[in-house]
Every structure is written in C-alpha cells, then in structure tokens.
Amino acid sequence: MIDTHCHLLDESYNNDRREVIERAFAEGITKIIEISVEPSLWQNSVELCKKYSNIFCSFGIHPHDAERYTDYIHLISDEKVVAVGECGLDYHRDSFDKKIQAEIFEKQLEIAKKFNKPVIVHSREAEEDSYNILSRYKDLKGVIHCFSSTPGYAEKFLSLGFYLGIDCPVTYPKADNLKKVVKQVPIERILLETDAPYLPPQKFRGKRNEPSYIKYIAEEIAKIKNIPIDAVSEITDNNAKNLFGI
Ligand SMILES: [Zn+2]
C-alpha cells in the first residue's frame, strides 16, 4: 500500500519519527508521500527523502497560509518531488480571505503546469470554486485530497480527470455520505491517504494518526465495494504509480 498523503515532519512525531516510519514499512506500506507545507521545514523534507528511498515529497502552501506564501520553485525539480501541494481553497473558517486563497491556489497550479507535476488539492467547503478554477487548467492532473463532498461533486472532479483521496473518516460510523461516494466512484480513481498525524481512523479517534493505519481505510473500502482487500491495495497502488510516477 502507498500512503499518498501524510505529514511526517509534524512535531507530534518529534520523539519517535523513525519508529513511525519503520512501523509503516514493516506493515507493508511500500511508499510514502510526505506533504511539506511548512516553509521552515522544507529543507528537512528534502533530507528525509534523501534518507529513505521510499519516501517522496510534495511542496505547497496550504490555503490557511496563503497570506504568507513563499516561493518553492527552486525545490521542485528534485527527482524525489512528485507533486505540487497541498494547495487549494478552504472556506471552513471565514477568517481567511477568499480572493487571496484563489490567487495563491492559481499561482501554485501554474507551478504544477510549468513543471508538469500533478497537483494535490485541498478543498474544504469550497467545491464550486475549486471546480471552476481547476476546470480552467485542462492539462493538469491530480487528486482532490481527503474528499469530503457530495457524490455530485465527486462526478465533477472525476470528469476533470482527477483522482479522489480517501482518508480515515471513511471508517467513521456517521460517514454515510463518504461511504456513498466510495461506493459510486470506480476503484481505479481512488487514492489512499492517511493525512497523518491528523484524522485518525475510528479505532484511534482522539489519538495521533500514522501511515501504518492506512490498512483501516483499505479495509473499509473493501467492505463498501465488496471486493478483496488485496484488490484495493493493488489497484490503488497502481493509481498512485500512474499519477505520481512512483
Ligand atoms: Zn494534509
């Protein structure tokens, strides 16, 4: 299995980062994409990727940090950098200026275009605007990270050629809407992502998430789609390889 989205440099791993990474590889995770959105840690991400051949990296500025955008073009051409993002729009809290978010989102879509990289899109309660912006970038491919919207928007993003990232919330008992989305979307368009240390699976709610918990997402998808868990890992691995070239 490939964890296509986690934040290994988060400070919650400062005491046991190596154990967390080794546990993931010991439990059958073959590759990890580290999502690096904190400029002060960008250099650490580069070093992490140098240290582990199976850890890859994506650089971006999260919509909450749009106002303190810093350029990362100099980092993108490294062979371990497989994507741009996460970047996008987040309207969950109104304290962030929508216009600036859109501007910084597009700036990063331009980087993805220029370097021919897929884009990892963060879209929270902003689907219509995210869709409208992305539909102007016809050649871009990518993933809608931690998809949390309706089956209708799932269709719309699929029609743009995007994959949907499915995270641990799919294991929550009340996630009826997300389970519906998973049922409807072809497995060939789904990526597994933990978003660790955030959003732990039901079994560990309130605790820290980590890449080795990705099996709980695969298990739930297998249950919803009534297919073997091996098929879920094999096909979603292929999806990750196709999109990120890893
Ligand atoms: Zn994330």
CSV table of C-alpha atoms and ligand atoms in Angstrom, one decimal:
chain,number,residue,atom,x,y,z
A,1,MET,CA,0.0,0.0,0.0
A,2,ILE,CA,1.1,3.5,-0.7
A,3,ASP,CA,0.3,6.4,1.7
A,4,THR,CA,0.0,9.2,-0.8
A,5,HIS,CA,-0.5,11.9,1.8
A,6,CYS,CA,0.9,12.4,5.3
A,7,HIS,CA,2.9,15.0,7.2
A,8,LEU,CA,5.8,13.1,8.7
A,9,LEU,CA,7.6,16.3,9.8
A,10,ASP,CA,4.8,17.2,12.1
A,11,GLU,CA,6.1,18.0,15.6
A,12,SER,CA,3.9,15.2,17.1
A,13,TYR,CA,6.5,12.7,15.6
A,14,ASN,CA,9.5,14.5,17.0
A,15,ASN,CA,10.1,11.8,19.6
A,16,ASP,CA,9.5,8.7,17.5
A,17,ARG,CA,9.6,9.7,13.8
A,18,ARG,CA,12.0,6.9,12.9
A,19,GLU,CA,9.8,4.3,14.7
A,20,VAL,CA,6.7,5.6,13.0
A,21,ILE,CA,8.3,5.3,9.6
A,22,GLU,CA,9.8,1.9,10.2
A,23,ARG,CA,6.5,0.6,11.6
A,24,ALA,CA,4.8,1.7,8.3
A,25,PHE,CA,7.3,-0.1,6.1
A,26,ALA,CA,7.2,-3.2,8.4
A,27,GLU,CA,3.4,-3.3,8.0
A,28,GLY,CA,3.6,-3.4,4.2
A,29,ILE,CA,3.5,0.2,3.2
A,30,THR,CA,5.8,0.4,0.3
A,31,LYS,CA,5.9,4.1,-0.4
A,32,ILE,CA,5.0,7.3,1.4
A,33,ILE,CA,4.5,10.8,0.0
A,34,GLU,CA,5.4,13.5,2.6
A,35,ILE,CA,3.3,16.6,2.1
A,36,SER,CA,5.5,19.5,3.0
A,37,VAL,CA,3.6,22.8,3.6
A,38,GLU,CA,5.7,24.5,6.3
A,39,PRO,CA,8.4,26.6,4.7
A,40,SER,CA,10.7,26.4,7.7
A,41,LEU,CA,10.7,22.6,7.3
A,42,TRP,CA,11.2,22.4,3.6
A,43,GLN,CA,14.9,21.6,3.9
A,44,ASN,CA,14.1,18.8,6.4
A,45,SER,CA,11.7,17.3,3.9
A,46,VAL,CA,14.5,17.2,1.3
A,47,GLU,CA,16.7,15.5,3.8
A,48,LEU,CA,14.0,13.0,4.8
A,49,CYS,CA,13.6,12.0,1.1
A,50,LYS,CA,17.4,11.6,0.8
A,51,LYS,CA,17.5,9.3,3.8
A,52,TYR,CA,14.6,7.0,2.7
A,53,SER,CA,14.5,5.8,-0.9
A,54,ASN,CA,10.7,5.1,-0.5
A,55,ILE,CA,9.7,8.5,0.8
A,56,PHE,CA,8.8,11.1,-1.8
A,57,CYS,CA,7.7,14.6,-1.3
A,58,SER,CA,5.3,17.3,-2.4
A,59,PHE,CA,5.7,21.0,-1.7
A,60,GLY,CA,3.0,23.6,-1.3
A,61,ILE,CA,1.3,26.3,0.6
A,62,HIS,CA,-1.9,25.4,2.4
A,63,PRO,CA,-4.9,27.8,1.8
A,64,HIS,CA,-4.8,28.8,5.5
A,65,ASP,CA,-1.2,30.1,4.9
A,66,ALA,CA,-2.0,31.8,1.6
A,67,GLU,CA,-1.1,35.2,3.0
A,68,ARG,CA,2.4,34.1,3.9
A,69,TYR,CA,3.1,32.5,0.5
A,70,THR,CA,6.8,31.7,-0.1
A,71,ASP,CA,8.1,30.5,-3.4
A,72,TYR,CA,9.3,26.9,-3.6
A,73,ILE,CA,10.1,26.7,-7.3
A,74,HIS,CA,13.8,26.0,-6.5
A,75,LEU,CA,12.8,22.8,-4.8
A,76,ILE,CA,10.5,21.3,-7.4
A,77,SER,CA,12.9,19.9,-10.0
A,78,ASP,CA,14.4,17.4,-7.5
A,79,GLU,CA,13.7,13.8,-8.6
A,80,LYS,CA,12.0,13.0,-5.3
A,81,VAL,CA,9.5,15.7,-5.6
A,82,VAL,CA,6.4,14.1,-7.2
A,83,ALA,CA,3.7,16.7,-6.9
A,84,VAL,CA,2.7,20.3,-6.0
A,85,GLY,CA,0.6,20.9,-3.0
A,86,GLU,CA,-1.4,20.6,-0.9
A,87,CYS,CA,-2.9,23.8,-2.1
A,88,GLY,CA,-6.4,25.0,-2.7
A,89,LEU,CA,-9.4,26.6,-1.0
A,90,ASP,CA,-10.7,26.3,2.5
A,91,TYR,CA,-13.9,28.1,3.4
A,92,HIS,CA,-14.5,26.3,6.7
A,93,ARG,CA,-13.3,29.3,8.7
A,94,ASP,CA,-14.3,32.7,7.4
A,95,SER,CA,-11.2,34.4,8.8
A,96,PHE,CA,-9.3,33.7,5.6
A,97,ASP,CA,-9.6,35.9,2.5
A,98,LYS,CA,-11.2,34.0,-0.4
A,99,LYS,CA,-9.6,36.2,-3.0
A,100,ILE,CA,-6.1,35.7,-1.7
A,101,GLN,CA,-6.7,32.0,-1.4
A,102,ALA,CA,-7.8,31.8,-5.0
A,103,GLU,CA,-4.8,33.8,-6.2
A,104,ILE,CA,-2.3,31.7,-4.3
A,105,PHE,CA,-4.0,28.5,-5.4
A,106,GLU,CA,-3.7,29.6,-9.1
A,107,LYS,CA,-0.1,30.6,-8.6
A,108,GLN,CA,0.6,27.0,-7.5
A,109,LEU,CA,-1.4,25.5,-10.3
A,110,GLU,CA,0.9,27.5,-12.7
A,111,ILE,CA,3.9,25.9,-11.0
A,112,ALA,CA,2.4,22.4,-11.4
A,113,LYS,CA,1.8,23.2,-15.1
A,114,LYS,CA,5.3,24.6,-15.7
A,115,PHE,CA,7.0,21.6,-14.1
A,116,ASN,CA,4.4,19.1,-15.4
A,117,LYS,CA,3.6,17.7,-11.9
A,118,PRO,CA,0.3,16.5,-10.6
A,119,VAL,CA,-1.4,18.8,-8.0
A,120,ILE,CA,-2.7,17.8,-4.6
A,121,VAL,CA,-5.8,19.9,-4.0
A,122,HIS,CA,-7.1,20.8,-0.6
A,123,SER,CA,-10.8,21.8,-1.0
A,124,ARG,CA,-13.0,22.2,2.1
A,125,GLU,CA,-16.5,23.6,1.8
A,126,ALA,CA,-15.2,25.3,-1.4
A,127,GLU,CA,-16.1,22.7,-4.1
A,128,GLU,CA,-17.8,25.0,-6.6
A,129,ASP,CA,-14.9,27.5,-6.7
A,130,SER,CA,-12.3,24.7,-6.7
A,131,TYR,CA,-14.0,23.0,-9.6
A,132,ASN,CA,-14.3,26.3,-11.5
A,133,ILE,CA,-10.6,27.1,-11.1
A,134,LEU,CA,-9.5,23.6,-11.9
A,135,SER,CA,-11.6,23.4,-15.0
A,136,ARG,CA,-9.6,26.3,-16.4
A,137,TYR,CA,-6.4,24.1,-16.2
A,138,LYS,CA,-7.4,21.3,-18.6
A,139,ASP,CA,-4.0,19.7,-18.8
A,140,LEU,CA,-3.5,19.4,-15.0
A,141,LYS,CA,-3.9,16.1,-13.3
A,142,GLY,CA,-4.1,15.5,-9.6
A,143,VAL,CA,-6.0,14.4,-6.6
A,144,ILE,CA,-8.8,16.0,-4.5
A,145,HIS,CA,-7.2,15.4,-1.1
A,146,CYS,CA,-9.4,14.0,1.7
A,147,PHE,CA,-12.5,14.2,-0.4
A,148,SER,CA,-15.4,15.1,1.8
A,149,SER,CA,-18.1,16.4,-0.5
A,150,THR,CA,-21.2,15.0,-2.3
A,151,PRO,CA,-21.4,12.2,-4.9
A,152,GLY,CA,-22.3,15.0,-7.4
A,153,TYR,CA,-19.0,16.8,-6.9
A,154,ALA,CA,-17.2,13.5,-7.0
A,155,GLU,CA,-18.5,13.1,-10.5
A,156,LYS,CA,-17.5,16.6,-11.5
A,157,PHE,CA,-13.9,16.2,-10.3
A,158,LEU,CA,-13.6,12.8,-11.9
A,159,SER,CA,-14.8,14.4,-15.2
A,160,LEU,CA,-11.7,16.7,-14.9
A,161,GLY,CA,-9.5,13.6,-14.8
A,162,PHE,CA,-8.8,13.9,-11.1
A,163,TYR,CA,-8.5,11.1,-8.5
A,164,LEU,CA,-10.2,11.3,-5.2
A,165,GLY,CA,-8.2,10.9,-2.0
A,166,ILE,CA,-10.0,8.7,0.6
A,167,ASP,CA,-8.9,9.1,4.2
A,168,CYS,CA,-9.7,7.6,7.6
A,169,PRO,CA,-13.0,9.5,8.0
A,170,VAL,CA,-14.5,6.8,5.8
A,171,THR,CA,-14.2,4.5,8.9
A,172,TYR,CA,-16.4,6.7,11.0
A,173,PRO,CA,-19.9,5.3,11.6
A,174,LYS,CA,-21.6,8.5,10.6
A,175,ALA,CA,-19.8,8.9,7.3
A,176,ASP,CA,-22.8,7.9,5.2
A,177,ASN,CA,-22.1,10.4,2.5
A,178,LEU,CA,-18.5,9.5,2.1
A,179,LYS,CA,-19.4,5.8,2.0
A,180,LYS,CA,-21.8,6.6,-0.7
A,181,VAL,CA,-19.1,8.4,-2.7
A,182,VAL,CA,-16.7,5.4,-2.3
A,183,LYS,CA,-19.4,3.0,-3.5
A,184,GLN,CA,-20.1,5.1,-6.6
A,185,VAL,CA,-16.5,6.0,-7.6
A,186,PRO,CA,-14.6,3.4,-9.6
A,187,ILE,CA,-11.7,2.0,-7.5
A,188,GLU,CA,-9.4,3.0,-10.4
A,189,ARG,CA,-9.9,6.6,-9.4
A,190,ILE,CA,-9.3,6.3,-5.7
A,191,LEU,CA,-6.0,7.0,-3.8
A,192,LEU,CA,-5.4,6.0,-0.2
A,193,GLU,CA,-4.1,8.8,2.1
A,194,THR,CA,-3.9,9.0,5.9
A,195,ASP,CA,-3.3,12.7,6.3
A,196,ALA,CA,-1.4,11.6,9.4
A,197,PRO,CA,-1.0,12.9,12.1
A,198,TYR,CA,-4.5,14.3,11.5
A,199,LEU,CA,-7.8,12.4,11.1
A,200,PRO,CA,-7.1,9.0,12.8
A,201,PRO,CA,-9.3,6.0,12.0
A,202,GLN,CA,-12.3,5.2,14.2
A,203,LYS,CA,-10.3,2.8,16.3
A,204,PHE,CA,-7.9,5.5,17.3
A,205,ARG,CA,-10.1,8.6,17.4
A,206,GLY,CA,-8.7,11.4,19.6
A,207,LYS,CA,-5.2,10.0,19.1
A,208,ARG,CA,-2.4,10.6,16.7
A,209,ASN,CA,-2.7,9.1,13.2
A,210,GLU,CA,0.2,7.4,11.4
A,211,PRO,CA,0.8,5.9,8.0
A,212,SER,CA,0.6,2.3,9.2
A,213,TYR,CA,-3.1,2.9,9.9
A,214,ILE,CA,-3.8,3.1,6.1
A,215,LYS,CA,-5.0,-0.5,6.3
A,216,TYR,CA,-8.1,0.6,8.0
A,217,ILE,CA,-9.0,2.8,5.0
A,218,ALA,CA,-8.3,-0.2,2.6
A,219,GLU,CA,-10.4,-2.5,4.8
A,220,GLU,CA,-13.4,-0.1,4.8
A,221,ILE,CA,-13.2,0.4,1.1
A,222,ALA,CA,-13.1,-3.3,0.5
A,223,LYS,CA,-16.2,-3.7,2.7
A,224,ILE,CA,-18.1,-1.0,1.0
A,225,LYS,CA,-17.3,-2.1,-2.5
A,226,ASN,CA,-17.5,-5.8,-1.6
A,227,ILE,CA,-14.1,-6.7,-3.1
A,228,PRO,CA,-11.0,-8.3,-1.6
A,229,ILE,CA,-8.7,-6.0,0.4
A,230,ASP,CA,-5.8,-7.2,-1.9
A,231,ALA,CA,-7.6,-5.8,-4.9
A,232,VAL,CA,-8.0,-2.4,-3.1
A,233,SER,CA,-4.2,-2.2,-2.3
A,234,GLU,CA,-3.2,-3.4,-5.8
A,235,ILE,CA,-5.4,-1.1,-7.7
A,236,THR,CA,-4.9,2.0,-5.6
A,237,ASP,CA,-1.1,1.3,-5.7
A,238,ASN,CA,-1.3,1.4,-9.5
A,239,ASN,CA,-3.3,4.6,-9.3
A,240,ALA,CA,-0.6,6.2,-7.2
A,241,LYS,CA,2.1,5.0,-9.6
A,242,ASN,CA,0.1,6.3,-12.6
A,243,LEU,CA,-0.4,9.8,-11.1
A,244,PHE,CA,2.8,10.4,-9.3
A,245,GLY,CA,5.2,8.2,-11.3
A,246,ILE,CA,6.4,6.4,-8.2
B,1,ZN,ZN,-2.7,17.2,4.6
